[in-house]
mmCIF file with all atom_site columns, C-alpha atoms and ligand atoms in Angstrom:
data_model
loop_
_atom_site.group_PDB
_atom_site.id
_atom_site.type_symbol
_atom_site.label_atom_id
_atom_site.label_alt_id
_atom_site.label_comp_id
_atom_site.label_asym_id
_atom_site.label_entity_id
_atom_site.label_seq_id
_atom_site.pdbx_PDB_ins_code
_atom_site.Cartn_x
_atom_site.Cartn_y
_atom_site.Cartn_z
_atom_site.occupancy
_atom_site.B_iso_or_equiv
_atom_site.pdbx_formal_charge
_atom_site.auth_seq_id
_atom_site.auth_comp_id
_atom_site.auth_asym_id
_atom_site.auth_atom_id
_atom_site.pdbx_PDB_model_num
ATOM   1   C CA  . MET A 1 1   ? -17.454 18.811  12.574 1.00 0.00 ? 1   MET A CA  1
ATOM   2   C CA  . ARG A 1 2   ? -15.196 20.257  14.109 1.00 0.00 ? 2   ARG A CA  1
ATOM   3   C CA  . ILE A 1 3   ? -11.971 18.745  15.527 1.00 0.00 ? 3   ILE A CA  1
ATOM   4   C CA  . GLU A 1 4   ? -10.067 20.090  18.583 1.00 0.00 ? 4   GLU A CA  1
ATOM   5   C CA  . LEU A 1 5   ? -7.009  19.382  20.117 1.00 0.00 ? 5   LEU A CA  1
ATOM   6   C CA  . VAL A 1 6   ? -6.997  19.264  24.243 1.00 0.00 ? 6   VAL A CA  1
ATOM   7   C CA  . GLN A 1 7   ? -4.467  18.576  26.768 1.00 0.00 ? 7   GLN A CA  1
ATOM   8   C CA  . GLY A 1 8   ? -5.648  16.712  29.757 1.00 0.00 ? 8   GLY A CA  1
ATOM   9   C CA  . ASP A 1 9   ? -6.803  13.636  31.071 1.00 0.00 ? 9   ASP A CA  1
ATOM   10  C CA  . ILE A 1 10  ? -9.671  11.933  29.208 1.00 0.00 ? 10  ILE A CA  1
ATOM   11  C CA  . THR A 1 11  ? -11.407 10.768  31.741 1.00 0.00 ? 11  THR A CA  1
ATOM   12  C CA  . THR A 1 12  ? -12.567 13.872  32.886 1.00 0.00 ? 12  THR A CA  1
ATOM   13  C CA  . ARG A 1 13  ? -14.333 14.854  29.269 1.00 0.00 ? 13  ARG A CA  1
ATOM   14  C CA  . ALA A 1 14  ? -18.029 15.836  29.483 1.00 0.00 ? 14  ALA A CA  1
ATOM   15  C CA  . VAL A 1 15  ? -18.618 15.187  26.288 1.00 0.00 ? 15  VAL A CA  1
ATOM   16  C CA  . ASP A 1 16  ? -21.276 12.318  24.645 1.00 0.00 ? 16  ASP A CA  1
ATOM   17  C CA  . VAL A 1 17  ? -18.167 9.680   24.172 1.00 0.00 ? 17  VAL A CA  1
ATOM   18  C CA  . ILE A 1 18  ? -14.723 9.070   25.392 1.00 0.00 ? 18  ILE A CA  1
ATOM   19  C CA  . VAL A 1 19  ? -12.312 6.430   23.263 1.00 0.00 ? 19  VAL A CA  1
ATOM   20  C CA  . ASN A 1 20  ? -11.064 4.025   25.334 1.00 0.00 ? 20  ASN A CA  1
ATOM   21  C CA  . ALA A 1 21  ? -7.284  2.465   24.062 1.00 0.00 ? 21  ALA A CA  1
ATOM   22  C CA  . ALA A 1 22  ? -8.061  -1.014  25.270 1.00 0.00 ? 22  ALA A CA  1
ATOM   23  C CA  . ASN A 1 23  ? -6.408  -4.345  25.152 1.00 0.00 ? 23  ASN A CA  1
ATOM   24  C CA  . SER A 1 24  ? -8.694  -7.218  23.235 1.00 0.00 ? 24  SER A CA  1
ATOM   25  C CA  . SER A 1 25  ? -9.558  -9.030  26.752 1.00 0.00 ? 25  SER A CA  1
ATOM   26  C CA  . LEU A 1 26  ? -11.219 -5.722  27.901 1.00 0.00 ? 26  LEU A CA  1
ATOM   27  C CA  . LEU A 1 27  ? -10.519 -6.428  31.435 1.00 0.00 ? 27  LEU A CA  1
ATOM   28  C CA  . GLY A 1 28  ? -8.474  -3.408  31.906 1.00 0.00 ? 28  GLY A CA  1
ATOM   29  C CA  . GLY A 1 29  ? -5.202  -2.430  31.899 1.00 0.00 ? 29  GLY A CA  1
ATOM   30  C CA  . GLY A 1 30  ? -2.093  0.603   32.634 1.00 0.00 ? 30  GLY A CA  1
ATOM   31  C CA  . GLY A 1 31  ? -2.337  3.624   30.746 1.00 0.00 ? 31  GLY A CA  1
ATOM   32  C CA  . VAL A 1 32  ? -5.562  5.377   29.682 1.00 0.00 ? 32  VAL A CA  1
ATOM   33  C CA  . ASP A 1 33  ? -7.081  2.140   29.901 1.00 0.00 ? 33  ASP A CA  1
ATOM   34  C CA  . GLY A 1 34  ? -6.420  1.751   34.145 1.00 0.00 ? 34  GLY A CA  1
ATOM   35  C CA  . ALA A 1 35  ? -7.593  5.507   33.882 1.00 0.00 ? 35  ALA A CA  1
ATOM   36  C CA  . ILE A 1 36  ? -10.829 4.934   32.366 1.00 0.00 ? 36  ILE A CA  1
ATOM   37  C CA  . HIS A 1 37  ? -11.627 1.847   34.727 1.00 0.00 ? 37  HIS A CA  1
ATOM   38  C CA  . ARG A 1 38  ? -10.657 3.995   38.126 1.00 0.00 ? 38  ARG A CA  1
ATOM   39  C CA  . ALA A 1 39  ? -12.554 6.927   37.101 1.00 0.00 ? 39  ALA A CA  1
ATOM   40  C CA  . ALA A 1 40  ? -15.532 4.838   35.656 1.00 0.00 ? 40  ALA A CA  1
ATOM   41  C CA  . GLY A 1 41  ? -16.002 2.572   38.560 1.00 0.00 ? 41  GLY A CA  1
ATOM   42  C CA  . PRO A 1 42  ? -16.152 -1.369  39.065 1.00 0.00 ? 42  PRO A CA  1
ATOM   43  C CA  . GLU A 1 43  ? -19.379 -1.142  37.165 1.00 0.00 ? 43  GLU A CA  1
ATOM   44  C CA  . LEU A 1 44  ? -17.412 -1.032  34.019 1.00 0.00 ? 44  LEU A CA  1
ATOM   45  C CA  . LEU A 1 45  ? -15.768 -3.550  34.337 1.00 0.00 ? 45  LEU A CA  1
ATOM   46  C CA  . ALA A 1 46  ? -18.336 -5.411  34.943 1.00 0.00 ? 46  ALA A CA  1
ATOM   47  C CA  . ALA A 1 47  ? -20.229 -4.641  31.685 1.00 0.00 ? 47  ALA A CA  1
ATOM   48  C CA  . CYS A 1 48  ? -16.816 -5.681  29.877 1.00 0.00 ? 48  CYS A CA  1
ATOM   49  C CA  . ARG A 1 49  ? -16.609 -8.891  31.628 1.00 0.00 ? 49  ARG A CA  1
ATOM   50  C CA  . GLU A 1 50  ? -20.900 -9.134  30.504 1.00 0.00 ? 50  GLU A CA  1
ATOM   51  C CA  . LEU A 1 51  ? -19.646 -8.728  26.927 1.00 0.00 ? 51  LEU A CA  1
ATOM   52  C CA  . ARG A 1 52  ? -16.677 -11.293 27.188 1.00 0.00 ? 52  ARG A CA  1
ATOM   53  C CA  . ARG A 1 53  ? -18.985 -13.469 28.885 1.00 0.00 ? 53  ARG A CA  1
ATOM   54  C CA  . THR A 1 54  ? -21.683 -13.183 25.742 1.00 0.00 ? 54  THR A CA  1
ATOM   55  C CA  . ASP A 1 55  ? -20.384 -11.554 22.138 1.00 0.00 ? 55  ASP A CA  1
ATOM   56  C CA  . LEU A 1 56  ? -16.381 -11.694 22.546 1.00 0.00 ? 56  LEU A CA  1
ATOM   57  C CA  . PRO A 1 57  ? -15.973 -14.920 24.523 1.00 0.00 ? 57  PRO A CA  1
ATOM   58  C CA  . ASP A 1 58  ? -12.311 -14.400 22.390 1.00 0.00 ? 58  ASP A CA  1
ATOM   59  C CA  . GLY A 1 59  ? -12.247 -11.189 23.451 1.00 0.00 ? 59  GLY A CA  1
ATOM   60  C CA  . LEU A 1 60  ? -11.962 -7.908  20.803 1.00 0.00 ? 60  LEU A CA  1
ATOM   61  C CA  . PRO A 1 61  ? -10.211 -7.965  17.674 1.00 0.00 ? 61  PRO A CA  1
ATOM   62  C CA  . VAL A 1 62  ? -7.673  -5.415  17.329 1.00 0.00 ? 62  VAL A CA  1
ATOM   63  C CA  . GLY A 1 63  ? -8.811  -2.523  15.030 1.00 0.00 ? 63  GLY A CA  1
ATOM   64  C CA  . ALA A 1 64  ? -12.451 -3.485  16.012 1.00 0.00 ? 64  ALA A CA  1
ATOM   65  C CA  . ALA A 1 65  ? -14.611 -1.523  18.889 1.00 0.00 ? 65  ALA A CA  1
ATOM   66  C CA  . VAL A 1 66  ? -17.761 -1.947  21.227 1.00 0.00 ? 66  VAL A CA  1
ATOM   67  C CA  . ALA A 1 67  ? -19.679 0.520   23.628 1.00 0.00 ? 67  ALA A CA  1
ATOM   68  C CA  . THR A 1 68  ? -20.805 0.157   27.107 1.00 0.00 ? 68  THR A CA  1
ATOM   69  C CA  . PRO A 1 69  ? -22.133 2.788   29.460 1.00 0.00 ? 69  PRO A CA  1
ATOM   70  C CA  . GLY A 1 70  ? -19.422 5.315   30.992 1.00 0.00 ? 70  GLY A CA  1
ATOM   71  C CA  . PHE A 1 71  ? -21.456 4.518   34.476 1.00 0.00 ? 71  PHE A CA  1
ATOM   72  C CA  . ARG A 1 72  ? -19.214 7.277   36.510 1.00 0.00 ? 72  ARG A CA  1
ATOM   73  C CA  . LEU A 1 73  ? -18.030 9.091   34.214 1.00 0.00 ? 73  LEU A CA  1
ATOM   74  C CA  . PRO A 1 74  ? -19.125 12.429  33.037 1.00 0.00 ? 74  PRO A CA  1
ATOM   75  C CA  . ALA A 1 75  ? -19.076 10.925  29.740 1.00 0.00 ? 75  ALA A CA  1
ATOM   76  C CA  . ARG A 1 76  ? -22.208 9.001   28.800 1.00 0.00 ? 76  ARG A CA  1
ATOM   77  C CA  . TRP A 1 77  ? -20.534 6.113   27.026 1.00 0.00 ? 77  TRP A CA  1
ATOM   78  C CA  . VAL A 1 78  ? -17.796 4.312   26.333 1.00 0.00 ? 78  VAL A CA  1
ATOM   79  C CA  . ILE A 1 79  ? -16.092 2.974   22.699 1.00 0.00 ? 79  ILE A CA  1
ATOM   80  C CA  . HIS A 1 80  ? -13.388 0.440   23.151 1.00 0.00 ? 80  HIS A CA  1
ATOM   81  C CA  . THR A 1 81  ? -11.280 -0.236  20.649 1.00 0.00 ? 81  THR A CA  1
ATOM   82  C CA  . VAL A 1 82  ? -7.679  -2.056  20.583 1.00 0.00 ? 82  VAL A CA  1
ATOM   83  C CA  . GLY A 1 83  ? -4.869  -0.455  18.736 1.00 0.00 ? 83  GLY A CA  1
ATOM   84  C CA  . PRO A 1 84  ? -2.308  -2.688  17.356 1.00 0.00 ? 84  PRO A CA  1
ATOM   85  C CA  . ASN A 1 85  ? 0.945   -3.379  19.458 1.00 0.00 ? 85  ASN A CA  1
ATOM   86  C CA  . ARG A 1 86  ? 3.800   -3.210  17.710 1.00 0.00 ? 86  ARG A CA  1
ATOM   87  C CA  . HIS A 1 87  ? 6.013   -4.626  19.816 1.00 0.00 ? 87  HIS A CA  1
ATOM   88  C CA  . ALA A 1 88  ? 3.873   -7.898  19.000 1.00 0.00 ? 88  ALA A CA  1
ATOM   89  C CA  . GLY A 1 89  ? 4.378   -7.087  15.183 1.00 0.00 ? 89  GLY A CA  1
ATOM   90  C CA  . GLN A 1 90  ? 1.105   -5.534  14.453 1.00 0.00 ? 90  GLN A CA  1
ATOM   91  C CA  . THR A 1 91  ? 2.478   -2.650  12.218 1.00 0.00 ? 91  THR A CA  1
ATOM   92  C CA  . ASP A 1 92  ? 0.073   -2.466  9.911  1.00 0.00 ? 92  ASP A CA  1
ATOM   93  C CA  . PRO A 1 93  ? -1.303  0.832   10.031 1.00 0.00 ? 93  PRO A CA  1
ATOM   94  C CA  . ALA A 1 94  ? -4.606  -0.024  8.394  1.00 0.00 ? 94  ALA A CA  1
ATOM   95  C CA  . LEU A 1 95  ? -5.344  -1.716  11.875 1.00 0.00 ? 95  LEU A CA  1
ATOM   96  C CA  . LEU A 1 96  ? -4.729  1.620   13.399 1.00 0.00 ? 96  LEU A CA  1
ATOM   97  C CA  . ALA A 1 97  ? -7.049  3.754   11.092 1.00 0.00 ? 97  ALA A CA  1
ATOM   98  C CA  . SER A 1 98  ? -9.667  1.330   11.377 1.00 0.00 ? 98  SER A CA  1
ATOM   99  C CA  . CYS A 1 99  ? -9.864  1.767   15.423 1.00 0.00 ? 99  CYS A CA  1
ATOM   100 C CA  . PHE A 1 100 ? -10.766 5.223   14.811 1.00 0.00 ? 100 PHE A CA  1
ATOM   101 C CA  . ARG A 1 101 ? -13.396 4.543   11.938 1.00 0.00 ? 101 ARG A CA  1
ATOM   102 C CA  . GLU A 1 102 ? -15.098 1.723   13.592 1.00 0.00 ? 102 GLU A CA  1
ATOM   103 C CA  . SER A 1 103 ? -15.360 4.088   17.271 1.00 0.00 ? 103 SER A CA  1
ATOM   104 C CA  . LEU A 1 104 ? -16.476 6.547   14.819 1.00 0.00 ? 104 LEU A CA  1
ATOM   105 C CA  . GLU A 1 105 ? -19.135 4.980   13.199 1.00 0.00 ? 105 GLU A CA  1
ATOM   106 C CA  . LEU A 1 106 ? -20.254 3.339   16.528 1.00 0.00 ? 106 LEU A CA  1
ATOM   107 C CA  . ALA A 1 107 ? -20.657 6.877   18.156 1.00 0.00 ? 107 ALA A CA  1
ATOM   108 C CA  . GLU A 1 108 ? -22.242 7.830   15.307 1.00 0.00 ? 108 GLU A CA  1
ATOM   109 C CA  . SER A 1 109 ? -24.637 4.590   15.446 1.00 0.00 ? 109 SER A CA  1
ATOM   110 C CA  . LEU A 1 110 ? -25.558 6.042   19.228 1.00 0.00 ? 110 LEU A CA  1
ATOM   111 C CA  . GLY A 1 111 ? -26.248 9.279   18.054 1.00 0.00 ? 111 GLY A CA  1
ATOM   112 C CA  . ALA A 1 112 ? -23.428 10.455  19.983 1.00 0.00 ? 112 ALA A CA  1
ATOM   113 C CA  . GLN A 1 113 ? -22.762 14.189  19.024 1.00 0.00 ? 113 GLN A CA  1
ATOM   114 C CA  . SER A 1 114 ? -18.870 14.462  20.838 1.00 0.00 ? 114 SER A CA  1
ATOM   115 C CA  . VAL A 1 115 ? -16.280 11.929  20.724 1.00 0.00 ? 115 VAL A CA  1
ATOM   116 C CA  . ALA A 1 116 ? -12.998 11.961  22.567 1.00 0.00 ? 116 ALA A CA  1
ATOM   117 C CA  . PHE A 1 117 ? -10.170 9.911   21.448 1.00 0.00 ? 117 PHE A CA  1
ATOM   118 C CA  . PRO A 1 118 ? -6.889  9.416   23.072 1.00 0.00 ? 118 PRO A CA  1
ATOM   119 C CA  . ALA A 1 119 ? -4.090  9.060   21.330 1.00 0.00 ? 119 ALA A CA  1
ATOM   120 C CA  . VAL A 1 120 ? -4.428  4.959   20.342 1.00 0.00 ? 120 VAL A CA  1
ATOM   121 C CA  . SER A 1 121 ? -1.609  3.006   20.142 1.00 0.00 ? 121 SER A CA  1
ATOM   122 C CA  . ALA A 1 122 ? 0.953   5.950   21.451 1.00 0.00 ? 122 ALA A CA  1
ATOM   123 C CA  . GLY A 1 123 ? 1.648   4.609   24.504 1.00 0.00 ? 123 GLY A CA  1
ATOM   124 C CA  . VAL A 1 124 ? 2.492   1.327   26.046 1.00 0.00 ? 124 VAL A CA  1
ATOM   125 C CA  . TYR A 1 125 ? 1.769   -0.308  22.346 1.00 0.00 ? 125 TYR A CA  1
ATOM   126 C CA  . GLY A 1 126 ? 5.037   1.582   21.196 1.00 0.00 ? 126 GLY A CA  1
ATOM   127 C CA  . TRP A 1 127 ? 3.829   3.609   17.783 1.00 0.00 ? 127 TRP A CA  1
ATOM   128 C CA  . ASP A 1 128 ? 5.587   6.932   16.366 1.00 0.00 ? 128 ASP A CA  1
ATOM   129 C CA  . ALA A 1 129 ? 3.797   9.921   17.677 1.00 0.00 ? 129 ALA A CA  1
ATOM   130 C CA  . ARG A 1 130 ? 3.482   11.428  14.412 1.00 0.00 ? 130 ARG A CA  1
ATOM   131 C CA  . GLU A 1 131 ? 1.764   8.319   12.769 1.00 0.00 ? 131 GLU A CA  1
ATOM   132 C CA  . VAL A 1 132 ? -0.889  8.284   15.173 1.00 0.00 ? 132 VAL A CA  1
ATOM   133 C CA  . ALA A 1 133 ? -1.410  11.354  15.086 1.00 0.00 ? 133 ALA A CA  1
ATOM   134 C CA  . GLU A 1 134 ? -1.859  11.674  10.497 1.00 0.00 ? 134 GLU A CA  1
ATOM   135 C CA  . THR A 1 135 ? -3.716  8.003   10.696 1.00 0.00 ? 135 THR A CA  1
ATOM   136 C CA  . ALA A 1 136 ? -6.264  9.923   13.654 1.00 0.00 ? 136 ALA A CA  1
ATOM   137 C CA  . PHE A 1 137 ? -7.025  12.687  11.472 1.00 0.00 ? 137 PHE A CA  1
ATOM   138 C CA  . ASP A 1 138 ? -6.612  11.236  8.077  1.00 0.00 ? 138 ASP A CA  1
ATOM   139 C CA  . ALA A 1 139 ? -9.643  8.596   10.017 1.00 0.00 ? 139 ALA A CA  1
ATOM   140 C CA  . VAL A 1 140 ? -12.151 11.299  11.471 1.00 0.00 ? 140 VAL A CA  1
ATOM   141 C CA  . THR A 1 141 ? -11.669 13.557  7.714  1.00 0.00 ? 141 THR A CA  1
ATOM   142 C CA  . THR A 1 142 ? -12.278 10.342  5.907  1.00 0.00 ? 142 THR A CA  1
ATOM   143 C CA  . PHE A 1 143 ? -15.026 9.849   7.835  1.00 0.00 ? 143 PHE A CA  1
ATOM   144 C CA  . ALA A 1 144 ? -16.683 13.290  7.742  1.00 0.00 ? 144 ALA A CA  1
ATOM   145 C CA  . ALA A 1 145 ? -16.310 13.615  4.060  1.00 0.00 ? 145 ALA A CA  1
ATOM   146 C CA  . SER A 1 146 ? -18.055 10.127  3.437  1.00 0.00 ? 146 SER A CA  1
ATOM   147 C CA  . PHE A 1 147 ? -21.118 11.587  4.820  1.00 0.00 ? 147 PHE A CA  1
ATOM   148 C CA  . GLU A 1 148 ? -20.433 15.280  3.103  1.00 0.00 ? 148 GLU A CA  1
ATOM   149 C CA  . GLU A 1 149 ? -20.673 13.044  -0.178 1.00 0.00 ? 149 GLU A CA  1
ATOM   150 C CA  . SER A 1 150 ? -23.597 11.479  0.524  1.00 0.00 ? 150 SER A CA  1
ATOM   151 C CA  . GLY A 1 151 ? -25.092 14.949  1.558  1.00 0.00 ? 151 GLY A CA  1
ATOM   152 C CA  . GLU A 1 152 ? -26.505 13.337  4.720  1.00 0.00 ? 152 GLU A CA  1
ATOM   153 C CA  . ASP A 1 153 ? -25.313 15.244  8.430  1.00 0.00 ? 153 ASP A CA  1
ATOM   154 C CA  . THR A 1 154 ? -23.327 13.377  11.048 1.00 0.00 ? 154 THR A CA  1
ATOM   155 C CA  . ALA A 1 155 ? -24.987 13.289  14.278 1.00 0.00 ? 155 ALA A CA  1
ATOM   156 C CA  . VAL A 1 156 ? -21.364 13.659  15.733 1.00 0.00 ? 156 VAL A CA  1
ATOM   157 C CA  . ASP A 1 157 ? -19.971 17.110  15.252 1.00 0.00 ? 157 ASP A CA  1
ATOM   158 C CA  . LEU A 1 158 ? -17.208 16.974  17.727 1.00 0.00 ? 158 LEU A CA  1
ATOM   159 C CA  . VAL A 1 159 ? -14.437 15.019  17.570 1.00 0.00 ? 159 VAL A CA  1
ATOM   160 C CA  . GLU A 1 160 ? -11.359 15.558  20.809 1.00 0.00 ? 160 GLU A CA  1
ATOM   161 C CA  . PHE A 1 161 ? -8.581  14.448  20.504 1.00 0.00 ? 161 PHE A CA  1
ATOM   162 C CA  . VAL A 1 162 ? -7.473  14.749  24.216 1.00 0.00 ? 162 VAL A CA  1
ATOM   163 C CA  . LEU A 1 163 ? -3.356  14.093  24.818 1.00 0.00 ? 163 LEU A CA  1
ATOM   164 C CA  . PHE A 1 164 ? -2.093  13.557  28.220 1.00 0.00 ? 164 PHE A CA  1
ATOM   165 C CA  . SER A 1 165 ? 1.162   15.886  27.344 1.00 0.00 ? 165 SER A CA  1
ATOM   166 C CA  . SER A 1 166 ? 2.277   18.797  25.970 1.00 0.00 ? 166 SER A CA  1
ATOM   167 C CA  . GLU A 1 167 ? 4.457   16.836  23.367 1.00 0.00 ? 167 GLU A CA  1
ATOM   168 C CA  . MET A 1 168 ? 2.043   14.952  21.922 1.00 0.00 ? 168 MET A CA  1
ATOM   169 C CA  . VAL A 1 169 ? -0.456  17.675  21.654 1.00 0.00 ? 169 VAL A CA  1
ATOM   170 C CA  . ASP A 1 170 ? 2.698   19.445  19.999 1.00 0.00 ? 170 ASP A CA  1
ATOM   171 C CA  . VAL A 1 171 ? 2.680   16.612  17.138 1.00 0.00 ? 171 VAL A CA  1
ATOM   172 C CA  . PHE A 1 172 ? -1.096  16.360  16.954 1.00 0.00 ? 172 PHE A CA  1
ATOM   173 C CA  . ARG A 1 173 ? -0.597  20.707  16.232 1.00 0.00 ? 173 ARG A CA  1
ATOM   174 C CA  . GLN A 1 174 ? 2.389   20.083  13.670 1.00 0.00 ? 174 GLN A CA  1
ATOM   175 C CA  . VAL A 1 175 ? 0.708   17.070  11.779 1.00 0.00 ? 175 VAL A CA  1
ATOM   176 C CA  . ARG A 1 176 ? -2.947  19.367  11.671 1.00 0.00 ? 176 ARG A CA  1
ATOM   177 C CA  . GLU A 1 177 ? -1.149  22.294  10.377 1.00 0.00 ? 177 GLU A CA  1
ATOM   178 C CA  . GLY A 1 178 ? 0.838   20.020  8.130  1.00 0.00 ? 178 GLY A CA  1
ATOM   179 C CA  . GLY A 1 179 ? 4.104   20.906  8.933  1.00 0.00 ? 179 GLY A CA  1
ATOM   180 C CA  . PRO A 1 180 ? 7.537   18.938  9.272  1.00 0.00 ? 180 PRO A CA  1
HETATM 181 P P1  . ADP B 2 .   ? -1.586  1.764   24.151 1.00 0.00 ? 1   ADP B P1  1
HETATM 182 O O1  . ADP B 2 .   ? -1.803  0.548   24.672 1.00 0.00 ? 1   ADP B O1  1
HETATM 183 O O2  . ADP B 2 .   ? -2.494  1.691   23.037 1.00 0.00 ? 1   ADP B O2  1
HETATM 184 O O3  . ADP B 2 .   ? -0.429  2.759   23.820 1.00 0.00 ? 1   ADP B O3  1
HETATM 185 P P2  . ADP B 2 .   ? -1.431  3.749   26.335 1.00 0.00 ? 1   ADP B P2  1
HETATM 186 O O4  . ADP B 2 .   ? -2.459  3.895   27.473 1.00 0.00 ? 1   ADP B O4  1
HETATM 187 O O5  . ADP B 2 .   ? -0.636  2.982   26.912 1.00 0.00 ? 1   ADP B O5  1
HETATM 188 O O6  . ADP B 2 .   ? -2.517  2.750   25.285 1.00 0.00 ? 1   ADP B O6  1
HETATM 189 O O7  . ADP B 2 .   ? -0.981  5.075   25.909 1.00 0.00 ? 1   ADP B O7  1
HETATM 190 C C1  . ADP B 2 .   ? -2.566  5.883   24.858 1.00 0.00 ? 1   ADP B C1  1
HETATM 191 C C2  . ADP B 2 .   ? -2.324  7.563   25.287 1.00 0.00 ? 1   ADP B C2  1
HETATM 192 O O8  . ADP B 2 .   ? -2.897  7.630   26.322 1.00 0.00 ? 1   ADP B O8  1
HETATM 193 C C3  . ADP B 2 .   ? -0.361  7.810   25.645 1.00 0.00 ? 1   ADP B C3  1
HETATM 194 O O9  . ADP B 2 .   ? -0.131  9.396   24.952 1.00 0.00 ? 1   ADP B O9  1
HETATM 195 C C4  . ADP B 2 .   ? -0.885  8.238   27.155 1.00 0.00 ? 1   ADP B C4  1
HETATM 196 O O10 . ADP B 2 .   ? 0.039   8.979   27.576 1.00 0.00 ? 1   ADP B O10 1
HETATM 197 C C5  . ADP B 2 .   ? -1.769  8.501   26.945 1.00 0.00 ? 1   ADP B C5  1
HETATM 198 N N1  . ADP B 2 .   ? -3.236  8.601   28.450 1.00 0.00 ? 1   ADP B N1  1
HETATM 199 C C6  . ADP B 2 .   ? -2.471  8.053   29.469 1.00 0.00 ? 1   ADP B C6  1
HETATM 200 N N2  . ADP B 2 .   ? -3.477  7.776   30.744 1.00 0.00 ? 1   ADP B N2  1
HETATM 201 C C7  . ADP B 2 .   ? -4.272  9.390   29.983 1.00 0.00 ? 1   ADP B C7  1
HETATM 202 C C8  . ADP B 2 .   ? -5.716  10.050  30.659 1.00 0.00 ? 1   ADP B C8  1
HETATM 203 N N3  . ADP B 2 .   ? -6.268  9.499   31.724 1.00 0.00 ? 1   ADP B N3  1
HETATM 204 N N4  . ADP B 2 .   ? -6.076  10.743  29.511 1.00 0.00 ? 1   ADP B N4  1
HETATM 205 C C9  . ADP B 2 .   ? -5.398  10.920  28.082 1.00 0.00 ? 1   ADP B C9  1
HETATM 206 N N5  . ADP B 2 .   ? -4.759  9.890   27.844 1.00 0.00 ? 1   ADP B N5  1
HETATM 207 C C10 . ADP B 2 .   ? -3.776  9.422   28.171 1.00 0.00 ? 1   ADP B C10 1
#
């Protein structure tokens, strides 16, 4: 499984899945969530409302993931996950790891080959960029290793971290290279 760092706007990525750093309501927000809803079109909000009406009346729990079509996006699906909000006292790294793991498991079950992640929880939700990067790399490598051990191939063979700022790319690069 390849892991690549990309600087830019995740809504432009022609991958099978882009992951949305959503909130529990699934009804849109700012940051990457707002950008994804704008680019996907109103059909995405309608699909999210339908999920709320049916499977998720209380919203999507922190650390969980759910898929919708990508509608007007180049990506085929959007996987929505809810990162922990540090400002609300959600400081358990296991919750953040769960976002990456559950998104990958869901992408795998969809048969997706390529998945793009933003820096979940590193924006409004207030997590330190380095901790997000460490958690993200760890979750992806653990996911890949679990398949290798079982001798199976993953459907997912490319994971991109699509990062808005060059500073965030630098943090992810440093973590990948194991530097200070
Ligand atoms: P959260 O609420 O989970 O912290 P945010 O959307 O506030 O989510 O921020 C998560 C990260 O996504 C931040 O690093 C932010 O700069 C970045 N981001 C915002 N818009 C985009 C976009 N269009 N593509 C990729 N990353 C984005």
